[in-house]
């Protein structure tokens, strides 16, 4: 079977060159400075200026001599994606719409908690996986995001919310989740580059343990992710525990069914005290029956995991419904009484269509 995710996703058209400075590692910044006849520390200053100070104009680099700033300005811009819409939710989270340089748009969500901030990032414009309950899946795949476009979402949200980076332990910890638009394992090269940049000590220095990638179950991608060290933590969107139902809502299951998925999870090289998150969307009368919970228990029983139940976030025309509160707590109890760690994700930002699976522009 040939499906959209068997093909590489389209990339941003045109030569990125110096216009994608946000994708550059400190080493690439140093190389550029060398070509301009500058000492290596200027490259580090450039990387730190972008990632730690969030400088987006050459004039802000007052640490550089005037003639260097002029030379850099002649070479290219630091292009942060432009925020075109901010929508705040009653729960404190904000959905941001970013316009990319080719005019396409993606969304990121800023979620403040008492002891941390979680940023939900998009990894692609649209998604090729076609899950039937997901608004992003309805869009189809437009293209991959570059690493710089993912970094741009982070820096854009931090700047908007005036997050202070002092590099000291008093900074509010940042968590990153690749759970916005797109299937991150269908764009693994750029996602891993952004992981490298986000965790770099000369940048935001976010610990690998605080970065999570969620996949719908692209088995070759899970295997590839397992070859990286360090790497983001793995979350798998199970969303169905019986092959016939899962195949109906997640076409990926027709290629890699539950047993293939489970095998890939079992061979995934987990570190000590590391667990996998199994996300499970509760769709009324489709994935929320007691028999579904029994199937989920069978799937999970020998996997070091935590389970995240996500009541369906309704969106127009989906044809799915959210289970009742009593059904949600029944599902939770069936799982929790076996000793599994279960949480129910009260999707943040539901009132602004920014919760998971709703990341699509209303007019699309
Ligand atoms: N593509 C990746 C990550 C983005 S989707 C993945 O599928 O894992 C993030 C999460 O939102 C997934 O667990 C997905 O199953 C869930 N999701 C998608 N649409 C949803 C909806 N309408 N309601 C609730 N959860 C949804
Ligand atoms: Fe893509 Fe994830 Fe939506 Fe499925 S749930 S269509 S993989 S974004």
Short mmCIF file of C-alpha atoms and ligand atoms in Angstrom, two decimals:
data_model
loop_
_atom_site.label_atom_id
_atom_site.label_comp_id
_atom_site.label_asym_id
_atom_site.label_seq_id
_atom_site.Cartn_x
_atom_site.Cartn_y
_atom_site.Cartn_z
CA UNK A 1 0.00 0.00 0.00
CA UNK A 2 1.40 3.37 -0.97
CA UNK A 3 0.34 6.16 1.32
CA UNK A 4 1.26 9.80 1.69
CA UNK A 5 3.58 8.98 4.59
CA UNK A 6 5.55 6.46 2.48
CA UNK A 7 6.78 9.46 0.49
CA UNK A 8 9.01 12.16 1.92
CA UNK A 9 6.93 15.19 2.86
CA UNK A 10 7.46 18.27 0.65
CA UNK A 11 10.09 20.75 1.84
CA UNK A 12 9.99 24.53 1.84
CA UNK A 13 10.59 25.72 -1.71
CA UNK A 14 13.55 27.87 -2.55
CA UNK A 15 17.08 28.20 -1.28
CA UNK A 16 17.06 28.63 2.47
CA UNK A 17 20.66 29.74 2.66
CA UNK A 18 21.23 32.54 5.11
CA UNK A 19 17.56 33.31 5.40
CA UNK A 20 17.16 30.32 7.72
CA UNK A 21 19.56 31.42 10.43
CA UNK A 22 17.23 30.03 13.09
CA UNK A 23 18.08 26.53 11.81
CA UNK A 24 21.80 27.00 12.35
CA UNK A 25 23.81 25.27 15.05
CA UNK A 26 26.61 27.12 16.90
CA UNK A 27 29.08 25.31 14.61
CA UNK A 28 27.32 26.64 11.51
CA UNK A 29 27.30 30.14 12.99
CA UNK A 30 31.06 29.84 13.65
CA UNK A 31 31.68 28.67 10.08
CA UNK A 32 29.82 31.65 8.72
CA UNK A 33 31.82 34.03 10.86
CA UNK A 34 35.06 32.37 9.72
CA UNK A 35 34.06 32.95 6.11
CA UNK A 36 33.59 36.60 6.98
CA UNK A 37 37.08 36.64 8.51
CA UNK A 38 35.75 36.87 12.07
CA UNK A 39 36.96 35.03 15.17
CA UNK A 40 35.05 31.92 16.31
CA UNK A 41 33.56 33.57 19.40
CA UNK A 42 31.49 35.81 17.12
CA UNK A 43 29.64 32.68 15.95
CA UNK A 44 28.83 31.76 19.55
CA UNK A 45 27.65 35.30 20.19
CA UNK A 46 25.40 35.09 17.17
CA UNK A 47 23.84 31.81 18.35
CA UNK A 48 23.41 33.06 21.92
CA UNK A 49 21.98 36.36 20.70
CA UNK A 50 19.29 34.58 18.71
CA UNK A 51 18.42 31.78 21.14
CA UNK A 52 18.99 33.40 24.55
CA UNK A 53 18.33 37.08 23.85
CA UNK A 54 15.84 36.50 21.02
CA UNK A 55 17.40 39.28 18.99
CA UNK A 56 15.82 39.36 15.57
CA UNK A 57 17.37 42.54 14.13
CA UNK A 58 21.03 43.12 13.41
CA UNK A 59 20.82 46.47 15.18
CA UNK A 60 20.22 44.58 18.44
CA UNK A 61 23.64 42.94 18.18
CA UNK A 62 25.39 45.92 19.75
CA UNK A 63 28.11 43.49 20.89
CA UNK A 64 29.23 43.40 17.24
CA UNK A 65 31.26 46.22 15.71
CA UNK A 66 29.32 48.48 13.39
CA UNK A 67 31.07 47.26 10.23
CA UNK A 68 30.28 43.61 11.06
CA UNK A 69 26.61 44.43 11.61
CA UNK A 70 26.50 46.20 8.26
CA UNK A 71 28.18 43.23 6.58
CA UNK A 72 25.71 40.80 8.18
CA UNK A 73 22.73 42.90 7.21
CA UNK A 74 23.93 42.70 3.62
CA UNK A 75 23.98 38.92 3.83
CA UNK A 76 20.53 38.11 5.16
CA UNK A 77 17.89 38.54 7.85
CA UNK A 78 17.02 36.73 11.04
CA UNK A 79 13.52 35.65 10.08
CA UNK A 80 11.25 34.95 13.06
CA UNK A 81 7.87 33.63 11.87
CA UNK A 82 5.30 36.41 12.23
CA UNK A 83 2.51 35.88 14.76
CA UNK A 84 -0.76 36.74 13.03
CA UNK A 85 -3.21 35.70 15.73
CA UNK A 86 -3.14 35.23 19.51
CA UNK A 87 -6.12 33.63 21.18
CA UNK A 88 -6.20 33.35 24.94
CA UNK A 89 -8.17 30.68 26.69
CA UNK A 90 -9.82 30.92 30.10
CA UNK A 91 -7.40 28.32 31.43
CA UNK A 92 -4.43 30.63 30.77
CA UNK A 93 -3.12 29.00 27.61
CA UNK A 94 -2.70 30.93 24.39
CA UNK A 95 -2.89 29.68 20.84
CA UNK A 96 -0.60 31.49 18.43
CA UNK A 97 -0.85 31.40 14.67
CA UNK A 98 2.48 31.83 12.87
CA UNK A 99 2.77 32.95 9.28
CA UNK A 100 5.70 31.29 7.54
CA UNK A 101 7.72 32.94 4.82
CA UNK A 102 5.77 31.22 2.03
CA UNK A 103 2.50 32.43 3.55
CA UNK A 104 1.42 29.10 5.04
CA UNK A 105 0.36 29.06 8.66
CA UNK A 106 0.93 26.80 11.64
CA UNK A 107 -0.06 26.96 15.25
CA UNK A 108 1.72 26.70 18.56
CA UNK A 109 0.23 26.71 22.04
CA UNK A 110 1.70 28.36 25.16
CA UNK A 111 0.57 26.62 28.35
CA UNK A 112 1.65 28.10 31.71
CA UNK A 113 1.53 25.87 34.81
CA UNK A 114 2.47 26.84 38.37
CA UNK A 115 5.92 25.24 38.10
CA UNK A 116 6.66 25.09 34.39
CA UNK A 117 5.72 26.32 30.95
CA UNK A 118 4.84 23.86 28.22
CA UNK A 119 5.08 24.84 24.57
CA UNK A 120 3.23 22.71 22.02
CA UNK A 121 4.89 22.93 18.59
CA UNK A 122 3.83 22.07 15.07
CA UNK A 123 6.29 20.00 13.03
CA UNK A 124 4.55 20.10 9.62
CA UNK A 125 2.00 22.22 7.79
CA UNK A 126 -0.92 19.80 7.81
CA UNK A 127 -0.35 16.08 8.19
CA UNK A 128 -0.22 13.07 5.88
CA UNK A 129 -1.51 10.52 8.38
CA UNK A 130 -5.21 11.18 7.82
CA UNK A 131 -6.57 10.22 11.26
CA UNK A 132 -10.30 10.67 10.86
CA UNK A 133 -10.95 12.33 14.24
CA UNK A 134 -8.25 14.99 13.77
CA UNK A 135 -8.79 18.41 12.20
CA UNK A 136 -5.16 18.64 11.09
CA UNK A 137 -5.50 15.28 9.35
CA UNK A 138 -8.31 16.71 7.22
CA UNK A 139 -5.90 19.27 5.72
CA UNK A 140 -3.57 16.73 4.15
CA UNK A 141 0.16 17.40 4.07
CA UNK A 142 1.39 20.74 2.74
CA UNK A 143 5.05 20.54 3.73
CA UNK A 144 7.66 19.88 6.42
CA UNK A 145 8.72 22.67 8.73
CA UNK A 146 12.42 23.46 8.88
CA UNK A 147 14.20 23.28 12.23
CA UNK A 148 14.30 27.07 12.20
CA UNK A 149 10.53 27.28 11.79
CA UNK A 150 10.10 25.11 14.89
CA UNK A 151 12.66 27.19 16.82
CA UNK A 152 10.81 30.28 15.58
CA UNK A 153 7.60 29.08 17.24
CA UNK A 154 9.47 28.67 20.54
CA UNK A 155 11.23 32.03 20.40
CA UNK A 156 8.09 33.78 19.15
CA UNK A 157 5.96 32.44 22.01
CA UNK A 158 8.64 33.18 24.64
CA UNK A 159 9.05 36.72 23.34
CA UNK A 160 5.29 37.30 23.25
CA UNK A 161 4.93 36.16 26.87
CA UNK A 162 8.12 37.96 27.98
CA UNK A 163 9.73 34.80 29.28
CA UNK A 164 13.03 35.64 30.95
CA UNK A 165 16.08 33.54 30.15
CA UNK A 166 18.82 34.19 32.67
CA UNK A 167 20.43 30.78 32.31
CA UNK A 168 20.08 30.38 36.09
CA UNK A 169 18.09 27.65 37.91
CA UNK A 170 15.51 30.29 38.87
CA UNK A 171 14.21 30.30 35.27
CA UNK A 172 10.78 28.67 35.02
CA UNK A 173 11.46 25.28 33.39
CA UNK A 174 10.36 24.88 29.81
CA UNK A 175 8.80 21.71 28.44
CA UNK A 176 8.47 21.17 24.72
CA UNK A 177 5.94 18.82 23.17
CA UNK A 178 5.80 18.11 19.45
CA UNK A 179 2.05 17.62 19.58
CA UNK A 180 0.76 20.39 17.34
CA UNK A 181 0.15 20.04 13.62
CA UNK A 182 1.94 17.22 11.89
CA UNK A 183 3.54 13.83 12.44
CA UNK A 184 7.03 14.53 13.83
CA UNK A 185 8.39 11.15 12.74
CA UNK A 186 7.46 12.04 9.15
CA UNK A 187 9.85 14.99 9.50
CA UNK A 188 12.44 13.45 11.80
CA UNK A 189 15.57 15.10 10.36
CA UNK A 190 14.31 18.64 10.94
CA UNK A 191 12.71 17.69 14.28
CA UNK A 192 16.01 16.21 15.51
CA UNK A 193 17.87 19.30 14.38
CA UNK A 194 15.46 21.48 16.35
CA UNK A 195 15.86 19.12 19.34
CA UNK A 196 19.63 19.58 19.12
CA UNK A 197 19.28 23.38 19.01
CA UNK A 198 16.69 23.55 21.82
CA UNK A 199 18.81 21.42 24.13
CA UNK A 200 22.10 23.13 23.25
CA UNK A 201 23.78 24.70 26.33
CA UNK A 202 24.62 27.80 24.29
CA UNK A 203 20.92 28.20 23.52
CA UNK A 204 17.92 27.48 25.73
CA UNK A 205 19.61 24.38 27.17
CA UNK A 206 16.33 22.50 27.59
CA UNK A 207 17.00 19.07 29.06
CA UNK A 208 16.22 16.14 26.73
CA UNK A 209 13.90 14.80 29.44
CA UNK A 210 11.70 17.85 28.99
CA UNK A 211 11.20 17.38 25.24
CA UNK A 212 8.57 14.91 24.04
CA UNK A 213 7.61 13.82 20.59
CA UNK A 214 4.23 12.24 19.88
CA UNK A 215 3.67 9.85 17.00
CA UNK A 216 0.64 8.15 15.55
CA UNK A 217 2.69 4.95 15.26
CA UNK A 218 5.04 5.23 12.28
CA UNK A 219 7.03 2.11 13.10
CA UNK A 220 10.15 2.80 10.96
CA UNK A 221 10.28 6.28 12.51
CA UNK A 222 10.08 4.87 16.05
CA UNK A 223 12.98 2.54 15.20
CA UNK A 224 14.99 5.44 13.79
CA UNK A 225 14.30 7.64 16.79
CA UNK A 226 15.64 4.85 19.00
CA UNK A 227 19.03 5.10 17.29
CA UNK A 228 19.59 8.68 18.51
CA UNK A 229 21.15 9.55 21.85
CA UNK A 230 20.20 11.93 23.32
CA UNK A 231 16.70 12.05 21.89
CA UNK A 232 13.25 13.32 22.84
CA UNK A 233 10.96 11.17 24.95
CA UNK A 234 8.42 9.11 23.08
CA UNK A 235 4.65 9.39 23.27
CA UNK A 236 2.52 7.11 21.11
CA UNK A 237 -1.04 7.94 20.13
CA UNK A 238 -2.73 4.59 20.50
CA UNK A 239 -6.33 5.77 20.35
CA UNK A 240 -7.69 2.29 19.70
CA UNK A 241 -6.84 -1.09 21.15
CA UNK A 242 -8.51 -3.32 18.57
CA UNK A 243 -7.15 -3.49 15.04
CA UNK A 244 -10.47 -3.21 13.21
CA UNK A 245 -11.49 -0.03 15.02
CA UNK A 246 -8.01 1.48 15.05
CA UNK A 247 -7.66 0.93 11.29
CA UNK A 248 -10.90 2.84 10.73
CA UNK A 249 -9.79 5.92 12.64
CA UNK A 250 -6.03 5.75 11.97
CA UNK A 251 -5.05 4.60 8.46
CA UNK A 252 -1.47 4.03 9.69
CA UNK A 253 -2.80 0.94 11.49
CA UNK A 254 -3.49 -0.72 8.13
CA UNK A 255 0.25 -0.73 7.49
CA UNK A 256 1.64 -1.16 11.01
CA UNK A 257 -1.00 -2.80 13.14
CA UNK A 258 -1.11 -3.01 16.91
CA UNK A 259 1.22 -5.98 17.12
CA UNK A 260 3.83 -4.32 14.84
CA UNK A 261 3.48 -1.14 16.88
CA UNK A 262 3.87 -2.98 20.16
CA UNK A 263 6.98 -4.80 18.93
CA UNK A 264 8.56 -1.49 17.97
CA UNK A 265 7.77 -0.06 21.40
CA UNK A 266 9.23 -3.11 23.14
CA UNK A 267 12.50 -2.81 21.22
CA UNK A 268 12.73 0.96 21.77
CA UNK A 269 15.81 1.50 23.95
CA UNK A 270 14.42 3.10 27.11
CA UNK A 271 16.77 4.63 29.67
CA UNK A 272 16.54 3.79 33.37
CA UNK A 273 13.35 5.22 34.92
CA UNK A 274 12.18 6.27 31.46
CA UNK A 275 8.65 5.49 30.37
CA UNK A 276 6.61 5.85 27.22
CA UNK A 277 3.41 7.84 27.23
CA UNK A 278 0.48 6.09 25.61
CA UNK A 279 -2.05 8.68 24.51
CA UNK A 280 -5.55 7.43 24.04
CA UNK A 281 -8.31 9.60 22.57
CA UNK A 282 -11.73 8.67 23.94
CA UNK A 283 -14.32 8.71 21.17
CA UNK A 284 -17.87 7.96 22.27
CA UNK A 285 -18.92 4.39 21.46
CA UNK A 286 -15.82 3.85 19.34
CA UNK A 287 -12.84 3.74 21.68
CA UNK A 288 -14.43 4.18 25.11
CA UNK A 289 -16.11 0.80 25.67
CA UNK A 290 -15.03 -1.50 28.52
CA UNK A 291 -13.71 -3.96 25.90
CA UNK A 292 -11.48 -1.15 24.53
CA UNK A 293 -10.07 -0.59 28.01
CA UNK A 294 -9.38 -4.33 28.34
CA UNK A 295 -7.54 -4.20 25.00
CA UNK A 296 -5.58 -1.17 26.19
CA UNK A 297 -4.60 -3.06 29.35
CA UNK A 298 -3.39 -6.00 27.26
CA UNK A 299 -1.38 -3.66 25.03
CA UNK A 300 0.17 -1.78 27.95
CA UNK A 301 0.80 -4.52 30.48
CA UNK A 302 4.48 -5.22 29.69
CA UNK A 303 5.39 -1.69 28.54
CA UNK A 304 6.89 0.78 31.03
CA UNK A 305 4.27 3.43 30.40
CA UNK A 306 1.92 6.08 31.62
CA UNK A 307 -1.48 6.42 30.04
CA UNK A 308 -2.94 9.71 29.00
CA UNK A 309 -6.66 9.60 28.27
CA UNK A 310 -7.76 12.48 26.03
CA UNK A 311 -11.51 13.04 25.78
CA UNK A 312 -12.27 13.90 22.15
CA UNK A 313 -12.16 17.63 21.40
CA UNK A 314 -15.07 18.25 19.09
CA UNK A 315 -14.57 20.15 15.86
CA UNK A 316 -17.04 20.92 13.15
CA UNK A 317 -18.03 18.14 10.81
CA UNK A 318 -15.95 15.45 12.50
CA UNK A 319 -18.89 13.14 13.12
CA UNK A 320 -17.40 12.01 16.46
CA UNK A 321 -18.67 12.71 19.95
CA UNK A 322 -17.08 13.17 23.36
CA UNK A 323 -17.95 10.50 25.94
CA UNK A 324 -19.92 11.52 29.02
CA UNK A 325 -18.04 12.43 32.21
CA UNK A 326 -19.20 9.21 33.87
CA UNK A 327 -17.87 7.14 30.96
CA UNK A 328 -14.54 8.98 31.10
CA UNK A 329 -14.13 8.24 34.80
CA UNK A 330 -15.20 4.63 34.25
CA UNK A 331 -12.42 4.22 31.65
CA UNK A 332 -9.96 5.83 34.03
CA UNK A 333 -10.97 3.50 36.87
CA UNK A 334 -10.72 0.31 34.80
CA UNK A 335 -7.14 1.19 33.96
CA UNK A 336 -6.06 2.66 37.28
CA UNK A 337 -7.30 -0.27 39.37
CA UNK A 338 -4.66 -2.46 37.72
CA UNK A 339 -1.95 -0.16 39.06
CA UNK A 340 -1.30 1.69 35.81
CA UNK A 341 -0.55 5.40 36.05
CA UNK A 342 -3.41 7.14 34.26
CA UNK A 343 -4.16 10.79 33.73
CA UNK A 344 -7.00 12.45 31.90
CA UNK A 345 -5.80 15.31 29.75
CA UNK A 346 -8.26 18.08 30.14
CA UNK A 347 -7.18 19.56 26.89
CA UNK A 348 -6.16 23.09 27.45
CA UNK A 349 -7.45 25.76 25.22
CA UNK A 350 -10.60 23.90 24.23
CA UNK A 351 -12.59 27.12 24.07
CA UNK A 352 -10.17 28.55 21.49
CA UNK A 353 -9.87 25.54 19.19
CA UNK A 354 -6.23 25.20 20.25
CA UNK A 355 -6.44 21.85 21.96
CA UNK A 356 -4.76 18.83 20.46
CA UNK A 357 -6.33 17.72 17.22
CA UNK A 358 -8.00 21.06 16.66
CA UNK A 359 -4.97 22.77 15.23
CA UNK A 360 -6.34 23.98 11.96
CA UNK A 361 -7.33 27.46 10.94
CA UNK A 362 -11.08 27.83 11.30
CA UNK A 363 -11.46 29.06 7.74
CA UNK A 364 -9.61 26.06 6.25
N1 LIG B 1 0.74 13.64 15.00
C1 LIG B 1 1.15 13.32 16.31
C2 LIG B 1 1.20 14.53 17.21
C3 LIG B 1 0.15 15.57 17.03
S1 LIG B 1 -1.49 15.11 17.47
C4 LIG B 1 0.25 12.26 16.90
O1 LIG B 1 -0.78 11.96 16.32
O2 LIG B 1 0.63 11.72 17.94
C5 LIG B 1 -1.40 15.18 19.24
C6 LIG B 1 -2.42 14.31 19.96
O3 LIG B 1 -3.74 14.82 19.74
C7 LIG B 1 -2.46 12.86 19.50
O4 LIG B 1 -2.43 12.00 20.61
C8 LIG B 1 -3.79 12.76 18.79
O5 LIG B 1 -4.30 11.45 18.86
C9 LIG B 1 -4.64 13.75 19.57
N2 LIG B 1 -5.80 14.24 18.87
C10 LIG B 1 -5.92 14.51 17.56
N3 LIG B 1 -7.17 14.98 17.30
C11 LIG B 1 -7.83 15.01 18.48
C12 LIG B 1 -9.13 15.43 18.88
N4 LIG B 1 -9.99 15.93 18.00
N5 LIG B 1 -9.46 15.33 20.18
C13 LIG B 1 -8.56 14.88 21.09
N6 LIG B 1 -7.33 14.49 20.78
C14 LIG B 1 -6.95 14.56 19.49
FE1 LIG B 2 -1.60 13.73 12.02
FE2 LIG B 2 -1.52 13.32 14.66
FE3 LIG B 2 -3.68 14.40 13.49
FE4 LIG B 2 -3.12 11.84 13.10
S1 LIG B 2 -3.65 12.79 15.06
S2 LIG B 2 -3.72 13.32 11.51
S3 LIG B 2 -0.92 11.90 13.05
S4 LIG B 2 -1.67 15.32 13.60
#
